[in-house]
PDB file of N, CA and C in Angstrom:
ATOM      1  N   MET A   1       0.402  -1.344  -0.150  1.00 45.00           N
ATOM      2  CA  MET A   1      -0.035  -0.049  -0.018  1.00 45.00           C
ATOM      3  C   MET A   1       0.346   1.266  -0.058  1.00 45.00           C
ATOM      4  N   GLY A   2       0.981   2.297  -1.196  1.00 61.00           N
ATOM      5  CA  GLY A   2       1.425   3.145  -1.551  1.00 61.00           C
ATOM      6  C   GLY A   2       1.013   4.266  -0.096  1.00 61.00           C
ATOM      7  N   ARG A   3       1.893   5.076   0.882  1.00 72.00           N
ATOM      8  CA  ARG A   3       1.653   6.369   1.018  1.00 72.00           C
ATOM      9  C   ARG A   3       0.787   7.063   0.845  1.00 72.00           C
ATOM     10  N   ARG A   4       0.079   8.077   1.554  1.00 87.00           N
ATOM     11  CA  ARG A   4      -1.145   8.438   1.983  1.00 87.00           C
ATOM     12  C   ARG A   4      -1.193  10.490   1.570  1.00 87.00           C
ATOM     13  N   ILE A   5      -1.375  10.717   0.752  1.00 90.00           N
ATOM     14  CA  ILE A   5      -0.821  11.945   0.522  1.00 90.00           C
ATOM     15  C   ILE A   5      -1.907  12.898   0.546  1.00 90.00           C
ATOM     16  N   PRO A   6      -1.881  13.691   1.849  1.00 94.00           N
ATOM     17  CA  PRO A   6      -3.014  14.770   1.432  1.00 94.00           C
ATOM     18  C   PRO A   6      -3.584  15.618   1.594  1.00 94.00           C
ATOM     19  N   GLU A   7      -4.560  15.644   1.339  1.00 96.00           N
ATOM     20  CA  GLU A   7      -5.798  16.009  -0.105  1.00 96.00           C
ATOM     21  C   GLU A   7      -5.593  18.067  -0.217  1.00 96.00           C
ATOM     22  N   ALA A   8      -4.854  18.275   0.659  1.00 96.00           N
ATOM     23  CA  ALA A   8      -4.776  19.499   0.258  1.00 96.00           C
ATOM     24  C   ALA A   8      -3.029  19.554  -0.726  1.00 96.00           C
ATOM     25  N   THR A   9      -2.154  18.963  -0.227  1.00 96.00           N
ATOM     26  CA  THR A   9      -1.423  18.416  -1.188  1.00 96.00           C
ATOM     27  C   THR A   9      -1.475  18.433  -2.869  1.00 96.00           C
ATOM     28  N   VAL A  10      -2.949  16.969  -2.585  1.00 95.00           N
ATOM     29  CA  VAL A  10      -3.374  16.410  -4.043  1.00 95.00           C
ATOM     30  C   VAL A  10      -4.424  17.914  -4.811  1.00 95.00           C
ATOM     31  N   SER A  11      -4.815  18.278  -3.757  1.00 96.00           N
ATOM     32  CA  SER A  11      -5.710  19.746  -3.748  1.00 96.00           C
ATOM     33  C   SER A  11      -4.089  20.963  -5.261  1.00 96.00           C
ATOM     34  N   ARG A  12      -2.872  21.115  -5.174  1.00 97.00           N
ATOM     35  CA  ARG A  12      -2.142  21.754  -5.040  1.00 97.00           C
ATOM     36  C   ARG A  12      -1.745  21.268  -6.370  1.00 97.00           C
ATOM     37  N   LEU A  13      -1.594  20.179  -6.375  1.00 97.00           N
ATOM     38  CA  LEU A  13      -0.366  19.210  -8.128  1.00 97.00           C
ATOM     39  C   LEU A  13      -1.598  19.926  -8.993  1.00 97.00           C
ATOM     40  N   PRO A  14      -2.560  20.101  -9.432  1.00 97.00           N
ATOM     41  CA  PRO A  14      -2.836  21.012 -10.662  1.00 97.00           C
ATOM     42  C   PRO A  14      -1.984  21.818 -10.605  1.00 97.00           C
ATOM     43  N   LEU A  15      -1.813  22.564  -9.875  1.00 97.00           N
ATOM     44  CA  LEU A  15      -1.267  24.103 -10.065  1.00 97.00           C
ATOM     45  C   LEU A  15       0.279  23.797 -10.408  1.00 97.00           C
ATOM     46  N   TYR A  16       0.774  23.400  -9.718  1.00 98.00           N
ATOM     47  CA  TYR A  16       2.080  22.910  -9.858  1.00 98.00           C
ATOM     48  C   TYR A  16       2.527  22.279 -10.447  1.00 98.00           C
ATOM     49  N   TYR A  17       1.267  21.480 -11.576  1.00 98.00           N
ATOM     50  CA  TYR A  17       1.236  20.571 -12.824  1.00 98.00           C
ATOM     51  C   TYR A  17       1.594  22.093 -14.401  1.00 98.00           C
ATOM     52  N   ARG A  18       0.424  22.755 -13.789  1.00 97.00           N
ATOM     53  CA  ARG A  18       0.082  23.704 -14.679  1.00 97.00           C
ATOM     54  C   ARG A  18       1.050  25.098 -14.908  1.00 97.00           C
ATOM     55  N   SER A  19       1.890  24.891 -14.004  1.00 97.00           N
ATOM     56  CA  SER A  19       3.370  25.812 -13.859  1.00 97.00           C
ATOM     57  C   SER A  19       4.995  24.908 -14.265  1.00 97.00           C
ATOM     58  N   LEU A  20       4.359  23.698 -13.520  1.00 97.00           N
ATOM     59  CA  LEU A  20       5.962  22.667 -15.138  1.00 97.00           C
ATOM     60  C   LEU A  20       5.593  22.779 -16.304  1.00 97.00           C
ATOM     61  N   LEU A  21       4.139  22.784 -16.924  1.00 97.00           N
ATOM     62  CA  LEU A  21       4.082  22.774 -18.377  1.00 97.00           C
ATOM     63  C   LEU A  21       4.692  24.561 -18.968  1.00 97.00           C
ATOM     64  N   ALA A  22       3.869  25.285 -18.265  1.00 96.00           N
ATOM     65  CA  ALA A  22       4.141  26.989 -18.087  1.00 96.00           C
ATOM     66  C   ALA A  22       6.147  26.944 -19.123  1.00 96.00           C
ATOM     67  N   VAL A  23       6.933  26.670 -17.875  1.00 96.00           N
ATOM     68  CA  VAL A  23       8.471  26.206 -17.935  1.00 96.00           C
ATOM     69  C   VAL A  23       8.843  25.630 -18.494  1.00 96.00           C
ATOM     70  N   ALA A  24       8.046  23.889 -18.879  1.00 96.00           N
ATOM     71  CA  ALA A  24       8.749  23.638 -19.818  1.00 96.00           C
ATOM     72  C   ALA A  24       8.267  24.348 -21.509  1.00 96.00           C
ATOM     73  N   ALA A  25       8.113  24.952 -21.898  1.00 95.00           N
ATOM     74  CA  ALA A  25       6.690  25.619 -22.912  1.00 95.00           C
ATOM     75  C   ALA A  25       8.130  26.451 -23.168  1.00 95.00           C
ATOM     76  N   ASP A  26       9.508  27.597 -22.632  1.00 92.00           N
ATOM     77  CA  ASP A  26      10.953  27.942 -22.600  1.00 92.00           C
ATOM     78  C   ASP A  26      11.427  26.439 -22.563  1.00 92.00           C
ATOM     79  N   ARG A  27      11.521  25.754 -23.045  1.00 94.00           N
ATOM     80  CA  ARG A  27      12.180  24.565 -22.311  1.00 94.00           C
ATOM     81  C   ARG A  27      13.342  24.420 -21.354  1.00 94.00           C
ATOM     82  N   THR A  28      12.944  24.720 -20.617  1.00 92.00           N
ATOM     83  CA  THR A  28      14.015  24.823 -19.352  1.00 92.00           C
ATOM     84  C   THR A  28      13.493  23.426 -18.556  1.00 92.00           C
ATOM     85  N   THR A  29      14.378  23.076 -18.258  1.00 94.00           N
ATOM     86  CA  THR A  29      14.790  21.383 -18.136  1.00 94.00           C
ATOM     87  C   THR A  29      15.056  21.532 -16.906  1.00 94.00           C
ATOM     88  N   THR A  30      15.462  22.206 -15.766  1.00 96.00           N
ATOM     89  CA  THR A  30      15.363  22.317 -14.578  1.00 96.00           C
ATOM     90  C   THR A  30      14.605  23.789 -13.998  1.00 96.00           C
ATOM     91  N   VAL A  31      13.572  23.259 -12.641  1.00 97.00           N
ATOM     92  CA  VAL A  31      13.659  24.414 -11.927  1.00 97.00           C
ATOM     93  C   VAL A  31      13.541  24.062 -10.280  1.00 97.00           C
ATOM     94  N   SER A  32      13.162  25.700 -10.019  1.00 97.00           N
ATOM     95  CA  SER A  32      13.628  25.882  -8.396  1.00 97.00           C
ATOM     96  C   SER A  32      12.319  25.408  -8.055  1.00 97.00           C
ATOM     97  N   SER A  33      11.984  25.627  -6.812  1.00 96.00           N
ATOM     98  CA  SER A  33      11.062  25.253  -5.717  1.00 96.00           C
ATOM     99  C   SER A  33      10.600  26.496  -5.566  1.00 96.00           C
ATOM    100  N   GLU A  34      11.467  27.778  -5.963  1.00 97.00           N
ATOM    101  CA  GLU A  34      10.595  29.367  -6.009  1.00 97.00           C
ATOM    102  C   GLU A  34      10.503  30.075  -6.990  1.00 97.00           C
ATOM    103  N   ARG A  35      11.142  29.178  -8.331  1.00 97.00           N
ATOM    104  CA  ARG A  35      10.136  29.360  -9.966  1.00 97.00           C
ATOM    105  C   ARG A  35       8.435  29.182  -9.336  1.00 97.00           C
ATOM    106  N   ILE A  36       8.531  27.801  -8.939  1.00 97.00           N
ATOM    107  CA  ILE A  36       7.563  26.742  -8.830  1.00 97.00           C
ATOM    108  C   ILE A  36       6.439  27.394  -8.127  1.00 97.00           C
ATOM    109  N   ALA A  37       6.713  27.985  -6.732  1.00 98.00           N
ATOM    110  CA  ALA A  37       5.642  29.272  -5.838  1.00 98.00           C
ATOM    111  C   ALA A  37       5.617  30.403  -6.775  1.00 98.00           C
ATOM    112  N   GLU A  38       5.847  30.979  -8.084  1.00 98.00           N
ATOM    113  CA  GLU A  38       6.040  31.744  -7.996  1.00 98.00           C
ATOM    114  C   GLU A  38       4.494  31.684  -8.848  1.00 98.00           C
ATOM    115  N   LEU A  39       4.867  30.715  -9.446  1.00 97.00           N
ATOM    116  CA  LEU A  39       3.902  30.924 -10.659  1.00 97.00           C
ATOM    117  C   LEU A  39       2.653  29.798 -10.033  1.00 97.00           C
ATOM    118  N   ALA A  40       2.623  29.368  -9.229  1.00 97.00           N
ATOM    119  CA  ALA A  40       1.678  28.112  -8.770  1.00 97.00           C
ATOM    120  C   ALA A  40       0.717  29.567  -7.217  1.00 97.00           C
ATOM    121  N   HIS A  41       1.713  30.950  -7.309  1.00 97.00           N
ATOM    122  CA  HIS A  41       1.077  31.065  -6.103  1.00 97.00           C
ATOM    123  C   HIS A  41       1.098  30.846  -4.091  1.00 97.00           C
ATOM    124  N   VAL A  42       1.904  29.916  -3.946  1.00 98.00           N
ATOM    125  CA  VAL A  42       2.017  29.263  -3.241  1.00 98.00           C
ATOM    126  C   VAL A  42       3.497  29.977  -2.432  1.00 98.00           C
ATOM    127  N   SER A  43       4.680  29.580  -1.320  1.00 98.00           N
ATOM    128  CA  SER A  43       5.439  29.369  -0.755  1.00 98.00           C
ATOM    129  C   SER A  43       6.688  28.740  -1.507  1.00 98.00           C
ATOM    130  N   ALA A  44       7.692  28.603  -1.484  1.00 97.00           N
ATOM    131  CA  ALA A  44       8.808  27.891  -1.656  1.00 97.00           C
ATOM    132  C   ALA A  44       8.433  25.755  -1.205  1.00 97.00           C
ATOM    133  N   ALA A  45       8.703  26.495   0.537  1.00 97.00           N
ATOM    134  CA  ALA A  45       8.411  25.229   1.629  1.00 97.00           C
ATOM    135  C   ALA A  45       6.742  24.878   1.223  1.00 97.00           C
ATOM    136  N   GLN A  46       5.777  25.532   0.707  1.00 98.00           N
ATOM    137  CA  GLN A  46       5.179  24.623   0.149  1.00 98.00           C
ATOM    138  C   GLN A  46       5.966  23.840  -0.831  1.00 98.00           C
ATOM    139  N   VAL A  47       5.821  24.282  -1.656  1.00 97.00           N
ATOM    140  CA  VAL A  47       6.359  23.814  -2.113  1.00 97.00           C
ATOM    141  C   VAL A  47       7.067  22.636  -2.551  1.00 97.00           C
ATOM    142  N   ARG A  48       8.060  23.149  -1.666  1.00 96.00           N
ATOM    143  CA  ARG A  48       9.317  21.458  -1.565  1.00 96.00           C
ATOM    144  C   ARG A  48       8.642  20.084  -0.332  1.00 96.00           C
ATOM    145  N   LYS A  49       7.641  20.854   0.283  1.00 96.00           N
ATOM    146  CA  LYS A  49       7.114  20.115   1.084  1.00 96.00           C
ATOM    147  C   LYS A  49       5.969  18.706   0.573  1.00 96.00           C
ATOM    148  N   ASP A  50       5.306  19.699  -0.062  1.00 96.00           N
ATOM    149  CA  ASP A  50       4.003  18.975  -1.117  1.00 96.00           C
ATOM    150  C   ASP A  50       5.167  18.184  -1.722  1.00 96.00           C
ATOM    151  N   LEU A  51       6.191  18.469  -2.702  1.00 96.00           N
ATOM    152  CA  LEU A  51       7.230  17.077  -3.768  1.00 96.00           C
ATOM    153  C   LEU A  51       7.532  16.517  -2.926  1.00 96.00           C
ATOM    154  N   SER A  52       7.930  16.423  -1.673  1.00 94.00           N
ATOM    155  CA  SER A  52       8.523  15.558  -1.232  1.00 94.00           C
ATOM    156  C   SER A  52       7.557  14.398  -0.384  1.00 94.00           C
ATOM    157  N   ARG A  53       5.965  14.445  -0.259  1.00 92.00           N
ATOM    158  CA  ARG A  53       5.082  13.544   0.135  1.00 92.00           C
ATOM    159  C   ARG A  53       5.002  13.261  -1.633  1.00 92.00           C
ATOM    160  N   LEU A  54       5.127  13.295  -2.228  1.00 90.00           N
ATOM    161  CA  LEU A  54       5.187  12.449  -3.505  1.00 90.00           C
ATOM    162  C   LEU A  54       6.685  11.940  -3.998  1.00 90.00           C
ATOM    163  N   GLY A  55       7.211  11.779  -2.668  1.00 88.00           N
ATOM    164  CA  GLY A  55       9.297  11.274  -3.914  1.00 88.00           C
ATOM    165  C   GLY A  55       9.842  11.641  -4.635  1.00 88.00           C
ATOM    166  N   SER A  56       9.631  13.140  -4.792  1.00 82.00           N
ATOM    167  CA  SER A  56      10.523  13.973  -5.352  1.00 82.00           C
ATOM    168  C   SER A  56      10.811  15.273  -4.315  1.00 82.00           C
ATOM    169  N   TYR A  57      12.631  15.043  -4.698  1.00 85.00           N
ATOM    170  CA  TYR A  57      13.657  15.485  -3.579  1.00 85.00           C
ATOM    171  C   TYR A  57      14.485  16.560  -5.259  1.00 85.00           C
ATOM    172  N   GLY A  58      14.405  17.894  -4.826  1.00 88.00           N
ATOM    173  CA  GLY A  58      15.363  18.754  -5.601  1.00 88.00           C
ATOM    174  C   GLY A  58      15.967  18.792  -5.302  1.00 88.00           C
ATOM    175  N   THR A  59      17.685  18.728  -5.947  1.00 89.00           N
ATOM    176  CA  THR A  59      18.457  19.385  -5.776  1.00 89.00           C
ATOM    177  C   THR A  59      19.529  20.702  -5.331  1.00 89.00           C
ATOM    178  N   ARG A  60      19.626  20.468  -3.994  1.00 89.00           N
ATOM    179  CA  ARG A  60      20.473  22.252  -3.453  1.00 89.00           C
ATOM    180  C   ARG A  60      20.925  22.667  -4.610  1.00 89.00           C
ATOM    181  N   GLY A  61      21.006  23.880  -5.074  1.00 89.00           N
ATOM    182  CA  GLY A  61      21.294  25.281  -5.920  1.00 89.00           C
ATOM    183  C   GLY A  61      20.847  24.282  -7.860  1.00 89.00           C
ATOM    184  N   VAL A  62      20.366  23.195  -8.079  1.00 91.00           N
ATOM    185  CA  VAL A  62      19.847  22.715  -9.234  1.00 91.00           C
ATOM    186  C   VAL A  62      18.642  23.239  -8.822  1.00 91.00           C
ATOM    187  N   GLY A  63      17.560  22.545  -7.820  1.00 94.00           N
ATOM    188  CA  GLY A  63      16.144  22.676  -8.564  1.00 94.00           C
ATOM    189  C   GLY A  63      15.748  21.344  -8.693  1.00 94.00           C
ATOM    190  N   TYR A  64      14.955  21.184  -9.375  1.00 96.00           N
ATOM    191  CA  TYR A  64      13.724  20.263 -10.094  1.00 96.00           C
ATOM    192  C   TYR A  64      14.052  19.667 -11.051  1.00 96.00           C
ATOM    193  N   GLU A  65      13.790  18.383 -11.897  1.00 95.00           N
ATOM    194  CA  GLU A  65      13.722  18.260 -13.801  1.00 95.00           C
ATOM    195  C   GLU A  65      12.490  18.755 -13.753  1.00 95.00           C
ATOM    196  N   VAL A  66      12.326  18.981 -14.676  1.00 96.00           N
ATOM    197  CA  VAL A  66      10.692  19.423 -15.069  1.00 96.00           C
ATOM    198  C   VAL A  66      10.570  17.525 -15.385  1.00 96.00           C
ATOM    199  N   PRO A  67      10.918  17.593 -16.343  1.00 95.00           N
ATOM    200  CA  PRO A  67      10.296  15.820 -17.232  1.00 95.00           C
ATOM    201  C   PRO A  67       9.736  15.453 -16.386  1.00 95.00           C
ATOM    202  N   GLN A  68      11.243  15.041 -14.692  1.00 94.00           N
ATOM    203  CA  GLN A  68      10.549  14.103 -14.255  1.00 94.00           C
ATOM    204  C   GLN A  68       9.588  14.610 -13.388  1.00 94.00           C
ATOM    205  N   LEU A  69       9.437  15.483 -12.861  1.00 95.00           N
ATOM    206  CA  LEU A  69       8.068  16.120 -12.049  1.00 95.00           C
ATOM    207  C   LEU A  69       6.646  16.048 -13.265  1.00 95.00           C
ATOM    208  N   LEU A  70       7.512  16.654 -13.942  1.00 96.00           N
ATOM    209  CA  LEU A  70       5.591  16.846 -15.152  1.00 96.00           C
ATOM    210  C   LEU A  70       5.239  14.870 -14.954  1.00 96.00           C
ATOM    211  N   ARG A  71       5.917  13.911 -15.102  1.00 95.00           N
ATOM    212  CA  ARG A  71       5.385  12.196 -14.984  1.00 95.00           C
ATOM    213  C   ARG A  71       5.215  12.078 -13.636  1.00 95.00           C
ATOM    214  N   LEU A  72       6.058  12.187 -12.506  1.00 93.00           N
ATOM    215  CA  LEU A  72       5.561  12.209 -11.367  1.00 93.00           C
ATOM    216  C   LEU A  72       3.556  12.584 -11.126  1.00 93.00           C
ATOM    217  N   ILE A  73       3.927  13.597 -11.290  1.00 94.00           N
ATOM    218  CA  ILE A  73       2.478  14.491 -10.932  1.00 94.00           C
ATOM    219  C   ILE A  73       1.433  13.497 -11.732  1.00 94.00           C
ATOM    220  N   ARG A  74       1.566  13.673 -12.721  1.00 92.00           N
ATOM    221  CA  ARG A  74       0.961  13.250 -14.141  1.00 92.00           C
ATOM    222  C   ARG A  74       0.208  11.767 -13.545  1.00 92.00           C
ATOM    223  N   SER A  75       1.249  11.068 -12.607  1.00 87.00           N
ATOM    224  CA  SER A  75       1.070   9.909 -12.425  1.00 87.00           C
ATOM    225  C   SER A  75       0.228   9.687 -10.907  1.00 87.00           C
TER     226      SER A  75
END
């Protein structure tokens, strides 16, 4: 049985997904939690917390891989 993801996190996933699509449209391959937060209108800390619940951890100073995050959220 997989881990339970809080409903509040699930409700923000479409915001993150749309933000990532916008970043991907610019052919950006990595994105910071700050940029996702800016586009989704939430805090960067919230983005990091939510994405960690999905099992995705960004690399400090580099960020998150856009294609990987899109696949993860889609699934």
